[in-house]
XYZ file of C-alpha atoms in Angstrom:
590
model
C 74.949 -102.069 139.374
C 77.667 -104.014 137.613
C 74.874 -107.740 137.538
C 72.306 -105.293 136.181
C 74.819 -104.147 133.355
C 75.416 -107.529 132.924
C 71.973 -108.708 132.413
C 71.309 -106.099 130.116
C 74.637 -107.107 128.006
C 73.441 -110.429 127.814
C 70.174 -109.625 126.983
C 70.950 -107.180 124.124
C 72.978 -110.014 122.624
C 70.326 -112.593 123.051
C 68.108 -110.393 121.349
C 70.809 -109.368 118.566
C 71.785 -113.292 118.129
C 67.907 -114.048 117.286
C 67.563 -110.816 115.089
C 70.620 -111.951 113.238
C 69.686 -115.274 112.461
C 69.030 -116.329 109.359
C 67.094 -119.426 107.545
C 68.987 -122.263 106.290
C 66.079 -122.786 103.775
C 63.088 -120.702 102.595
C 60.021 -122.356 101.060
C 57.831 -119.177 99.303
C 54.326 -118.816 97.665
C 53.108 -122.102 99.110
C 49.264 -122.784 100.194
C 50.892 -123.969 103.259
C 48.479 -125.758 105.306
C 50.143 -125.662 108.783
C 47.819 -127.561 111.507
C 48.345 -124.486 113.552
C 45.381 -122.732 115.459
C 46.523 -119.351 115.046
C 47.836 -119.288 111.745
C 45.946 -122.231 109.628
C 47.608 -121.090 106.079
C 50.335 -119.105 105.512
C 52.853 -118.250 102.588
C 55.906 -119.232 102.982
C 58.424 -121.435 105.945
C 61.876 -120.533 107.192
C 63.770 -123.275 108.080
C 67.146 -123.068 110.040
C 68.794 -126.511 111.130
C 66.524 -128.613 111.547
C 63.481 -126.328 113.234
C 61.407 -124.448 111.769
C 62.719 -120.871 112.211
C 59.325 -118.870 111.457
C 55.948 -118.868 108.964
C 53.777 -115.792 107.358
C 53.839 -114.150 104.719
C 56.195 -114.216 101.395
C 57.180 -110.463 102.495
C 58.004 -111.364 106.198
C 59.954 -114.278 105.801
C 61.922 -113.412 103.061
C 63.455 -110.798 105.695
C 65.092 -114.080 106.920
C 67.150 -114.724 104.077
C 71.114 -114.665 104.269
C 73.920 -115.449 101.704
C 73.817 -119.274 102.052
C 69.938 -119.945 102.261
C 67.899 -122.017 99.875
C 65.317 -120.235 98.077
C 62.239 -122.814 97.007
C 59.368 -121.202 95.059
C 56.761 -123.947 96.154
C 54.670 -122.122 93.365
C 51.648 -122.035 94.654
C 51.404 -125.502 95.330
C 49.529 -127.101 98.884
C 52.115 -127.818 101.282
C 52.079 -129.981 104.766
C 53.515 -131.010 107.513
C 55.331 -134.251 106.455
C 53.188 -137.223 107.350
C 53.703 -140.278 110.491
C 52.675 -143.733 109.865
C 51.871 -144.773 113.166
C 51.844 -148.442 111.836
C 54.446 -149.277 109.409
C 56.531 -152.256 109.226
C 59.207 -150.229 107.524
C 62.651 -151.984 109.103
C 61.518 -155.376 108.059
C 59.898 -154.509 105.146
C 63.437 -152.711 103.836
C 65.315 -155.626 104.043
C 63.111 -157.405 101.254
C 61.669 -153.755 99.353
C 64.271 -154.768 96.380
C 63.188 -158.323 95.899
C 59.313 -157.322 95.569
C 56.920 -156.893 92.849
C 54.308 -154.587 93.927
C 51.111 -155.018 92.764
C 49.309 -152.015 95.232
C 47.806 -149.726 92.531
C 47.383 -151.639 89.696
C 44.234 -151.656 87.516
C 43.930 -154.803 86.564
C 44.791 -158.457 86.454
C 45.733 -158.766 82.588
C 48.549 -156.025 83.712
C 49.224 -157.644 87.000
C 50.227 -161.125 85.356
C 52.304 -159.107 82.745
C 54.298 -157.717 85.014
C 54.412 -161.081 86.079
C 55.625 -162.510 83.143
C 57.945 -159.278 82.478
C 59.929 -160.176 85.659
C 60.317 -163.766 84.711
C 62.264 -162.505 82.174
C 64.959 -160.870 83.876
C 64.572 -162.916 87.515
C 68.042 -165.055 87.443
C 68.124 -168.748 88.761
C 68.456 -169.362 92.199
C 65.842 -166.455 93.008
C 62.634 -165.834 92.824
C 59.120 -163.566 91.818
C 57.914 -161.972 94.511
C 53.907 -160.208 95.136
C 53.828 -159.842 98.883
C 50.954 -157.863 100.046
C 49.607 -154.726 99.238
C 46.730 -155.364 96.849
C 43.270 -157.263 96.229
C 40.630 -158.251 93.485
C 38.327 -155.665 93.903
C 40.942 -152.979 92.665
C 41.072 -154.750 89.596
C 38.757 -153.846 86.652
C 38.398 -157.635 85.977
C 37.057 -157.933 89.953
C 38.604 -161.209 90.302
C 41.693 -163.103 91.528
C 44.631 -164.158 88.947
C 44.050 -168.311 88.464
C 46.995 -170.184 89.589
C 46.687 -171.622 85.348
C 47.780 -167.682 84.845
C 50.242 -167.331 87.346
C 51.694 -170.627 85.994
C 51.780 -169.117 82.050
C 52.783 -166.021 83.439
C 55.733 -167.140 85.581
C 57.221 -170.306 83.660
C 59.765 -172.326 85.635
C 60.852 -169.180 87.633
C 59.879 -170.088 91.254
C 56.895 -167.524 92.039
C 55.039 -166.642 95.584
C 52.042 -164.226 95.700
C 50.593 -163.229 99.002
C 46.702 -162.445 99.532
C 46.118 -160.218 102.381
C 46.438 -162.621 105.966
C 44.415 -164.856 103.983
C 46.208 -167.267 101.712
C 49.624 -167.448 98.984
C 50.001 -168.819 95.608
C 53.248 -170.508 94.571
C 53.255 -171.838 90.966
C 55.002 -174.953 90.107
C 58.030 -174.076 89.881
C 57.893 -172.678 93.515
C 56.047 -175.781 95.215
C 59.314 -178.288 93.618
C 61.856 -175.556 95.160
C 60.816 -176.116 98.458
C 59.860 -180.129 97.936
C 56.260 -179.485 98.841
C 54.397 -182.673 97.732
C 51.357 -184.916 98.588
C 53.068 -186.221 102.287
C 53.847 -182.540 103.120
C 51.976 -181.909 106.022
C 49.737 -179.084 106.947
C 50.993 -176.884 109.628
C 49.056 -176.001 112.662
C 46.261 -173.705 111.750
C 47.088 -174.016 107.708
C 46.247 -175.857 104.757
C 48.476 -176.826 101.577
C 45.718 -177.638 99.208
C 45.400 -180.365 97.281
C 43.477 -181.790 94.558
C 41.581 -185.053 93.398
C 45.469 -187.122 93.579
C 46.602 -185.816 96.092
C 49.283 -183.614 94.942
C 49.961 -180.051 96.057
C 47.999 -177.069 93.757
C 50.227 -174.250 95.182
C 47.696 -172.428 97.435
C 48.262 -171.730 100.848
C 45.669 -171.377 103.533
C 45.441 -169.897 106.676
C 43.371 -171.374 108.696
C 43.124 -168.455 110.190
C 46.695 -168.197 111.470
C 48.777 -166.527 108.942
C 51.861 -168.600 110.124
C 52.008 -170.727 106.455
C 52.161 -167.648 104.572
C 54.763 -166.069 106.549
C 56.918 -168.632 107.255
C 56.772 -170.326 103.761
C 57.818 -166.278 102.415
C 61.061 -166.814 104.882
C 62.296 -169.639 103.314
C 62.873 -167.554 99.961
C 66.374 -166.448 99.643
C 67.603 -163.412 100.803
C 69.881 -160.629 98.775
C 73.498 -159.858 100.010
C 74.057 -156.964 102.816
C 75.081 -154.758 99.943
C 71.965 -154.914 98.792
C 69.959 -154.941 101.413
C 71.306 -152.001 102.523
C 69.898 -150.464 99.546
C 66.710 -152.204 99.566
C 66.094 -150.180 103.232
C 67.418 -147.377 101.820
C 65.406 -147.489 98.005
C 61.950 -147.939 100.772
C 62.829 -145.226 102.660
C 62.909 -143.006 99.523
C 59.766 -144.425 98.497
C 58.227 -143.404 101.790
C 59.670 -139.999 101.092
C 58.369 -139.957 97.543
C 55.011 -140.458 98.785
C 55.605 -137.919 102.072
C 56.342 -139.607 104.913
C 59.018 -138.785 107.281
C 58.182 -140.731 110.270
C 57.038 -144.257 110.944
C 56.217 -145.778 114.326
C 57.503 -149.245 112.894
C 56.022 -152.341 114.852
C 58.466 -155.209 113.805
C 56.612 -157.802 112.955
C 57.119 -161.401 112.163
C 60.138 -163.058 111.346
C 62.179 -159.409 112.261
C 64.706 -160.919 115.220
C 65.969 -158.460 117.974
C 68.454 -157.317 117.497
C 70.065 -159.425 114.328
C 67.280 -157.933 111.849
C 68.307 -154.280 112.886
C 71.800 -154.420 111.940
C 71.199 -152.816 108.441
C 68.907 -149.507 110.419
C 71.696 -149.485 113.292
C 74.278 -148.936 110.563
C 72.526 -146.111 108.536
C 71.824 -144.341 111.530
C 75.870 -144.157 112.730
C 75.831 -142.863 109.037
C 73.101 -140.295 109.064
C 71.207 -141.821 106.240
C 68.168 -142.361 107.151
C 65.561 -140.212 106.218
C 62.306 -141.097 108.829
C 62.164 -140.704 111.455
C 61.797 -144.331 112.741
C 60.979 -145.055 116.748
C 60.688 -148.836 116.880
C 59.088 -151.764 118.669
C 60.239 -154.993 119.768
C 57.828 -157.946 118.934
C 57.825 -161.566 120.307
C 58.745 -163.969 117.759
C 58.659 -167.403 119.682
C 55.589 -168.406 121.332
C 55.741 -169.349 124.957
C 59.296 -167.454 125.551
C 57.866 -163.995 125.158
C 58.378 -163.227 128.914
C 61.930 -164.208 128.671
C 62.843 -162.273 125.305
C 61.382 -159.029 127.317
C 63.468 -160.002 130.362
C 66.606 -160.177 127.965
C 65.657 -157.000 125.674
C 65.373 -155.139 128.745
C 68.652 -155.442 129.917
C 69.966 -154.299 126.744
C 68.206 -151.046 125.972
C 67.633 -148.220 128.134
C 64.162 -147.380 127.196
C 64.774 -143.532 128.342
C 68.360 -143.064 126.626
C 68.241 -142.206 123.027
C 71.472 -141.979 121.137
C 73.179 -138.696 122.349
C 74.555 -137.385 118.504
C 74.454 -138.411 115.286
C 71.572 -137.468 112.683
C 68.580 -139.335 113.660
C 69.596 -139.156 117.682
C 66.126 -138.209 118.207
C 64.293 -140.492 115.845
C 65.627 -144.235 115.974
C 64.979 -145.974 118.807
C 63.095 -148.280 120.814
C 60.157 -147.223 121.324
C 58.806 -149.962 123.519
C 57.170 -153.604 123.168
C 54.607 -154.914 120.747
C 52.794 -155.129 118.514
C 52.890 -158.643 119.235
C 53.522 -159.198 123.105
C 52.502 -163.114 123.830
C 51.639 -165.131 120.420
C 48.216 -166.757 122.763
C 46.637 -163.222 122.100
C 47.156 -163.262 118.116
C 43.624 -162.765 116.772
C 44.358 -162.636 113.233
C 41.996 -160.574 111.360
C 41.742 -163.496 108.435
C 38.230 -162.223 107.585
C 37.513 -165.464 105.131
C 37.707 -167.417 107.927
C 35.567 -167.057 111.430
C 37.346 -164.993 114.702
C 39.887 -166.923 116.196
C 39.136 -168.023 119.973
C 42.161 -167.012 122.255
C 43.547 -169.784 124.131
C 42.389 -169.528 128.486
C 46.197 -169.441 128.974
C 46.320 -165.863 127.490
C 45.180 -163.847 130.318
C 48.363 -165.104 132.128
C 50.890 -165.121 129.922
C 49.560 -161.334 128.912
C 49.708 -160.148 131.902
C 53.081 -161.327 132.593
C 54.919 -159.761 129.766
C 52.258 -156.737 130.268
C 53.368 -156.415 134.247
C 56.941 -156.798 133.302
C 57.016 -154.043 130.499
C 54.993 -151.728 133.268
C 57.391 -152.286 136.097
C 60.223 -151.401 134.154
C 58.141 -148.086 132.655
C 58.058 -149.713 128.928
C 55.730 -148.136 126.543
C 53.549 -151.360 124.868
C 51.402 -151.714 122.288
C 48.664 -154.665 121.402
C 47.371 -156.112 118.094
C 43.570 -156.265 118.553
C 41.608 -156.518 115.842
C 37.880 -158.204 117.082
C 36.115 -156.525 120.482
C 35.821 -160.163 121.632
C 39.416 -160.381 122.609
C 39.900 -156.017 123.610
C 37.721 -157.038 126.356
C 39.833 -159.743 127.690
C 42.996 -157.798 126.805
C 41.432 -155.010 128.958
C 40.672 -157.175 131.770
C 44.457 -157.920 131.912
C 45.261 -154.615 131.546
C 43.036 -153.316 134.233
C 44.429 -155.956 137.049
C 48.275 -154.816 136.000
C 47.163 -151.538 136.613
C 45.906 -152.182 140.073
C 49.164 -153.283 140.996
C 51.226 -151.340 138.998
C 49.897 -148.028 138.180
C 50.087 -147.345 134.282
C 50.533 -143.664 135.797
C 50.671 -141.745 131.873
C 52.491 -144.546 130.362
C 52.647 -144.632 126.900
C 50.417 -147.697 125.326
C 47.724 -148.721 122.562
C 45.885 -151.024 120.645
C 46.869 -151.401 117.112
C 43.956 -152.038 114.696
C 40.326 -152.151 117.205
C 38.436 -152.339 114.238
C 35.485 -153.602 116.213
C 36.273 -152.209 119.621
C 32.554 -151.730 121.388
C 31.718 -148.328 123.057
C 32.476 -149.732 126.559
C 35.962 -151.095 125.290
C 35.989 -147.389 124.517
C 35.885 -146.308 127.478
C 37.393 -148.545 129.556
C 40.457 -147.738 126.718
C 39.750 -143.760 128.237
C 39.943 -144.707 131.509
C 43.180 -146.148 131.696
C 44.668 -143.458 129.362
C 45.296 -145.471 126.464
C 45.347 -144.552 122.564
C 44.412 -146.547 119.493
C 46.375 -146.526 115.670
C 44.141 -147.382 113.461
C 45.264 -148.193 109.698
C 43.172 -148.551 106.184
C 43.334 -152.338 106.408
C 39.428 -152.007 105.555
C 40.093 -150.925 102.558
C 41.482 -153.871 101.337
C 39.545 -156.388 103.755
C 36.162 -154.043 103.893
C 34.393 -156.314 101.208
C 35.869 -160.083 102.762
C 34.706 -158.854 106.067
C 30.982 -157.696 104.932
C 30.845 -160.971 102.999
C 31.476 -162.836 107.035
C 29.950 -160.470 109.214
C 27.456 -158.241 107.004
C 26.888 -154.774 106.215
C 25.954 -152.948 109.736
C 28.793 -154.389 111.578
C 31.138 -152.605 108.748
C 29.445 -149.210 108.982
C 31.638 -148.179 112.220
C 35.038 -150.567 112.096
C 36.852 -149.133 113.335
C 34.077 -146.085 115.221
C 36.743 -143.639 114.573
C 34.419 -140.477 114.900
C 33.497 -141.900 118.523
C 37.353 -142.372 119.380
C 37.489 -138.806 118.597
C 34.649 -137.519 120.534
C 35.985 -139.064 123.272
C 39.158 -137.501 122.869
C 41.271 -140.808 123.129
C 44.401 -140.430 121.183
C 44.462 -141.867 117.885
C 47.152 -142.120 114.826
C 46.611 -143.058 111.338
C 48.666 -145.525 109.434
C 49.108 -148.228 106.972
C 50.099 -151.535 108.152
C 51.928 -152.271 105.157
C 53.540 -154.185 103.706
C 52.312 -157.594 103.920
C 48.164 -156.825 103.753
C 47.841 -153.305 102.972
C 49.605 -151.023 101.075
C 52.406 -148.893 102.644
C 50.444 -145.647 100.749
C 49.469 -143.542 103.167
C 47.210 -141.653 100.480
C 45.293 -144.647 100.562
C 44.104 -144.584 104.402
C 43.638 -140.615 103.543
C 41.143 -141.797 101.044
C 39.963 -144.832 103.218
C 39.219 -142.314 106.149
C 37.535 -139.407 104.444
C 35.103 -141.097 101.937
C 34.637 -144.859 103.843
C 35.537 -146.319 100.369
C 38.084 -149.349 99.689
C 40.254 -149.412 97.192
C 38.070 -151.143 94.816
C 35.533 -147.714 95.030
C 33.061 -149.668 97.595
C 31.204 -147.493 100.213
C 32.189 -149.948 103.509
C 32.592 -147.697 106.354
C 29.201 -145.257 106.495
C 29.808 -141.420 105.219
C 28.547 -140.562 108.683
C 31.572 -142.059 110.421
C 33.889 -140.430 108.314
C 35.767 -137.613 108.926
C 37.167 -134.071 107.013
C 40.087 -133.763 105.218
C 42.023 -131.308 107.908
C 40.987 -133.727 110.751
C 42.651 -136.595 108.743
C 45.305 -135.220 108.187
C 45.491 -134.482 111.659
C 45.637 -138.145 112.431
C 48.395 -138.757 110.139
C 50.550 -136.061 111.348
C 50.904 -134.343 114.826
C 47.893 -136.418 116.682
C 50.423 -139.709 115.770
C 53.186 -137.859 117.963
C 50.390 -136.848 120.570
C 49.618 -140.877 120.727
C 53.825 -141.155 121.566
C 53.188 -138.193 123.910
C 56.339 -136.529 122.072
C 56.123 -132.834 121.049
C 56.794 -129.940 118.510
C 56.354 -132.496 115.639
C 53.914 -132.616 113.014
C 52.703 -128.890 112.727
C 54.318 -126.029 110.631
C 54.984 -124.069 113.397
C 57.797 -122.029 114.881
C 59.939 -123.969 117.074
C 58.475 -127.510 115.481
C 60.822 -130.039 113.641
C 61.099 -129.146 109.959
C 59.242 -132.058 108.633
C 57.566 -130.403 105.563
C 56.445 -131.697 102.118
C 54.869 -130.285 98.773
C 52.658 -132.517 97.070
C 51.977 -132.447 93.533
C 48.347 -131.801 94.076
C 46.083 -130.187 96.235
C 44.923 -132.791 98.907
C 42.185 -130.412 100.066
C 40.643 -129.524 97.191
C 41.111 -132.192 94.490
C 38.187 -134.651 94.135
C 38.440 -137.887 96.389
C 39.096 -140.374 93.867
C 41.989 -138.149 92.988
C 43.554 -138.486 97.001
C 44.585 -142.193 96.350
C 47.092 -140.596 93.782
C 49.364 -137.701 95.864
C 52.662 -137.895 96.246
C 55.223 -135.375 97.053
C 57.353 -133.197 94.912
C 59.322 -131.918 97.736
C 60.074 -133.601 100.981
C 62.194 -132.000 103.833
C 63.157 -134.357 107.116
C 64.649 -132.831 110.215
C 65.636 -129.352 108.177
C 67.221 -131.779 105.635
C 66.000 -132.092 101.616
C 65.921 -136.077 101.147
C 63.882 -136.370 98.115
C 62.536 -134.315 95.126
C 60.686 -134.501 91.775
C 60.212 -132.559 88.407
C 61.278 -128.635 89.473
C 62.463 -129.320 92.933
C 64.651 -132.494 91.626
C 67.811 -130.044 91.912
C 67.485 -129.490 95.304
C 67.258 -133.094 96.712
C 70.421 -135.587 96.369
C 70.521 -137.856 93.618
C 68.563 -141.558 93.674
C 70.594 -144.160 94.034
C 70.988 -146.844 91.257
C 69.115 -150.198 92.945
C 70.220 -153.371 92.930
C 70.520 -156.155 91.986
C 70.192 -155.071 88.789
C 67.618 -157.421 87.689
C 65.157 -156.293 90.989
C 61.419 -155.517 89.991
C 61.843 -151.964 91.936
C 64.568 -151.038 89.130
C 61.869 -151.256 86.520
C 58.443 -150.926 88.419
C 58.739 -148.812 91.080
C 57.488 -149.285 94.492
C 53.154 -147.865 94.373
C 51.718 -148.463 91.010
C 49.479 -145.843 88.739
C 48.780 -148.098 85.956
C-alpha cells in the first residue's frame, strides 16, 4: 500500500511540475514552418531553456506564459528551424573574417574595384587588401573579370591579393615586391607565377590544378593580433547568425593546424560565446605524415566525450577526420584546368589513415569532387570494411558532384552519406565550358541521392570558392541557376522549396546521425529564426536575398534586426578599426 501511495505522490508531482512549467520565451503569430509531419505550420513556439517547450496555436501557447517570459510578436512573418551548414569552414575562416573584403553579392565590377580603391584608403602600412573567395564574373553586370591594370589603379601601392575560386589569385604590384616575387622566382609544384614578354612577374597566380599557390601565397599575409582575432571569429559568427545559421559542420581546411588554430574557438566556448553550434573535423595538413597526425590526434581527443558543462557542451567538438584525410587523394575541382590523376600510391596511404580512423570508431569524411577518383576511394573503402566493419559509422563524401549511379550505390551499401554544397553555382559555367552541357545537367544527381534515401546535407563551402550564404545554395538547389542567373543544373533535377530546406536543416543532423535538431518540434533544440521574407513564397530570384530578423541558438537570442533588435545583445564594435567588415559588411546587396 504505502509504494503504491508513493507512486501516485510522485506521479501527481511529475504531472504538476510539467503543468506548472512555463516558457522562457514565446514567439506568436508566426507562419511557422516547422519540418514536422504532424503539425507542418503552426502559430506560435514556446521555448523554455534551451528546448523547445511546445507549438500550436497563438491561444494554446500563450497558456504557457509566466512572469519572466519573452513575448515576440513574429508578426506574421515565415519562421524556421535555424539552418546547418554541413560544409563550412567557419573556425578558419574566423580567424581572417576581419581582414577580408567580400566581394560575394556584388553587382558589378565598376563597384567591386571601388570598394577596392575605398579600402586602400583606410588599409594602414604593413597590411594588406584582401578579396578571398566568394564571388565570380558572371555575377557581375559587366560579365567579366577586373584587369590586373584596374586592380593596380584601384589599389595603388597598398599590397593587394584577390582570390578566383580554386582557380587562380591576383596580387598587384605592390603585393608581388612585398613578398620579393620576381623573374627567378620559381613556380611551385603544380602552379604557375605568370610572366610576360621580359620575364618579370604580372601578379597572377595559377593553379595548375593544385590550389597550393593560392593558398599558401594567402598565408604569408600578416595576421591581426589575438584581440582581434577573437573578434574576427566572433564578428563571422554573427554574420552566420544574421543570415540564419546556427550550426556548421566545419571541415578545417588548409593551413588550420590541430590544435594551435583552435585556440581562439576553445576559448569562446569556456566562455559561452559562441553562437553555432560548431562540431569540427580534423584535416591533414602535411602530405605523407597524415597517418601519423591521426595516430597523434587520436590520443588526444576522446572522440565519444564531449565537454560535460559549459554552453556549447553539446555543440563544439570533434567531430571526426577529414575533409582532407591523405593529400595523394586531393582532386581539386579547378574546372579551367583538366581532372587531376591521383597518384597509384593513394589507395595505400587511404586506406591506412581510413583503417586507422575505423579501428578506433572515428567518424571520416572525404573530399571527392570527380566520379573518377569516388570509385577508387570506394574501392578502399570497401576492403577496410571487410576487415573492419564500418558497422553504422558515421562517414561521407564532401562535394560528389559527378558521382555515377553505381558510386551511388555502392555509397548505399556501405551506409554512407554525401554533403553537397552550391559550389556549381559559382563553377557551373567554368565547368560547362571543360566538360559541356549534359554532364552539368545532374552534378551533383541530387534528386537520385534522394530517391535512394542516402543521407544528404546542404552547405556552402565557403569561404575561399563559394560564398558562406547559405541563401545562395537555397537558390542554387531549387531553380539549378548560378549566381550569375544561368540555368546549369536541369529544372528536372531540382528539388522544392520544403525538401531544401530539409537538407539544410534536420537531414544535415540525420547525416551526423544526431537527433531532436533541426525541426520545430516539442522536445527539439530551440534553434529557430525569422527571416525578413517569406522563403516559400517570394519569387526565386528574391531567395538569394533572405536573411534573418530574429535568430534564437540553443533557447538563447544571439542576433536581431529592425523590431526584434531589442531583444538580441548588442553588436560588437570590430576591429581594427580600419577592417573592410567595419564599413562593408560581410554578404553584399549592392
Amino acid at each position: 500500500m504505502k509504494k503504491i501511495y508513493t507512486v501516485l505522490v510522485f506521479s501527481m508531482i511529475t504531472v504538476f511540475s510539467l503543468y506548472a512549467q512555463k516558457a522562457d520565451i514565446i514567439i506568436s503569430n508566426g507562419k511557422i514552418t516547422t519540418l514536422n509531419d504532424t503539425k507542418q505550420e503552426v502559430e506560435a513556439i514556446a521555448i523554455a531553456g534551451n528546448k523547445i517547450l511546445d507549438i500550436g496555436s497563438n491561444k494554446d501557447i500563450l497558456k504557457l506564459k509566466g512572469k519572466h517570459t519573452k513575448l515576440i510578436d513574429a508578426k506574421g512573418k515565415r519562421v524556421i528551424p535555424g539552418l546547418f551548414d554541413s560544409h563550412l569552414h567557419v573556425i578558419r575562416g574566423g580567424r581572417f573574417y576581419n581582414l577580408e573584403l567580400r566581394w560575394d553579392g556584388v553587382t558589378s565590377v565598376k563597384t567591386a574595384l571601388g570598394m577596392l580603391k575605398e579600402q586602400a584608403a583606410r588599409t594602414p602600412k604593413g597590411q594588406w587588401i584582401r578579396v578571398v573567395g566568394g564571388w565570380n564574373e558572371y555575377q557581375f553586370e559587366e560579365k567579366r573579370l577586373p584587369t590586373l591594370e584596374e586592380i593596380n589603379e584601384a589599389t595603388g601601392d597598398v599590397p593587394t591579393f584577390i582570390l578566383y575560386l580554386y582557380g587562380k589569385a591576383w596580387l598587384n604590384k605592390a603585393g608581388i615586391q612585398a613578398l620579393n616575387i620576381t623573374g627567378d622566382t620559381p613556380n611551385p609544384a603544380e602552379g604557375l607565377i605568370q610572366k610576360d614578354e621580359q620575364g618579370n612577374p604580372t601578379g597572377l597566380l595559377v593553379a595548375e590544378p593544385n590550389a597550393f599557390i593560392l593558398y599558401s601565397t594567402l598565408a604569408k599575409l600578416p595576421n591581426m593580433t589575438r584581440e582581434e582575432e577573437v573578434n574576427s571569429t566572433l564578428q563571422y559568427m554573427t554574420e552566420l547568425n544574421r543570415l540564419g545559421v546556427t550550426a556548421v559542420m566545419d571541415a578545417g581546411g588548409g593551413f588550420q593546424n590541430f590544435p594551435d588554430d583552435y585556440t581562439i574557438t576553445d576559448e569562446l566556448n569556456k566562455q559561452g560565446k559562441i553562437t553555432v553550434r560548431l562540431p569540427y573535423f580534423l584535416f591533414a595538413q602535411n602530405k605523407g605524415s597524415e597517418l601519423k597526425d591521426y595516430t597523434q590526434w587520436l590520443g588526444m581527443v576522446n572522440i565519444d566525450e564531449h565537454a560535460p558543462n559549459g554552453h556549447n557542451d553539446i555543440d563544439y567538438y570533434v567531430g571526426g577526420a577529414g575533409e582532407n584525410l591523405v593529400g595523394d587523394a586531393g582532386d581539386f575541382e579547378n574546372f579551367l584546368f583538366p581532372r587531376p590523376i591521383l597518384p597509384n600510391a593513394m589507395e595505400d596511404n587511404l586506406k591506412s589513415v581510413i583503417s586507422l580512423l575505423v579501428q578506433n570508431r572515428w567518424p571520416f569524411r572525404l573530399h571527392a569532387t570527380y566520379n573518377e577518383s569516388i570509385e577508387r576511394f570506394l574501392t578502399v573503402i570497401e576492403e577496410v570494411n571487410k576487415e573492419t566493419p564500418l558497422d553504422g559509422l558515421v562517414w561521407f563524401f564532401d562535394h560528389a558532384e559527378t558521382v555515377s549511379e553505381e558510386s551511388l550505390q555502392r555509397i548505399k551499401a556501405l551506409g554512407g552519406g554525401i554533403a553537397i554544397q552550391h559550389r556549381m553555382a559559382y563553377q557551373g559555367e567554368s565547368f560547362i565550358k571543360r566538360y559541356g552541357k549534359t554532364p552539368a545537367l545532374a552534378s551533383p544527381p541530387i534528386k537520385r541521392m534522394l530517391e535512394l534515401d542516402i543521407p544528404v546535407g546542404l552547405g556552402t563551402d565557403g569561404t575561399r570558392v563559394a560564398s558562406y550564404n547559405p541563401w545562395i545554395a537555397l537558390y542554387w538547389i531549387t531553380t539549378g541557376k548560378t549566381v550569375g542567373g544561368n540555368q546549369v543544373m536541369a529544372k528536372s533535377n531540382a528539388i522544392n522549396r520544403i525538401d531544401a530546406l530539409r537538407l539544410v536543416t534536420h537531414k544535415g543532423y540525420e547525416l551526423i546521425k544526431e537527433e531532436k535538431k533541426g525541426k520545430i518540434e516539442k522536445g527539439y533544440y530551440a534553434d529557430v529564426v525569422i527571416l525578413d521574407q517569406d522563403y516559400l513564397t517570394i519569387p526565386e530570384q528574391d531567395i538569394k536575398n533572405v536573411t534573418s530578423e530574429l535568430t534564437i541558438v540553443d533557447g538563447k537570442i544571439v542576433y536581431g534586426n529592425k523590431e526584434f533588435k531589442t531583444f538580441a545583445p548588442a553588436l560588437l564594435p570590430v576591429i581594427p578599426t580600419w577592417s573592410p567588415v567595419k564599413y562593408f559588411g560581410g554578404y553584399q546587396h549592392k
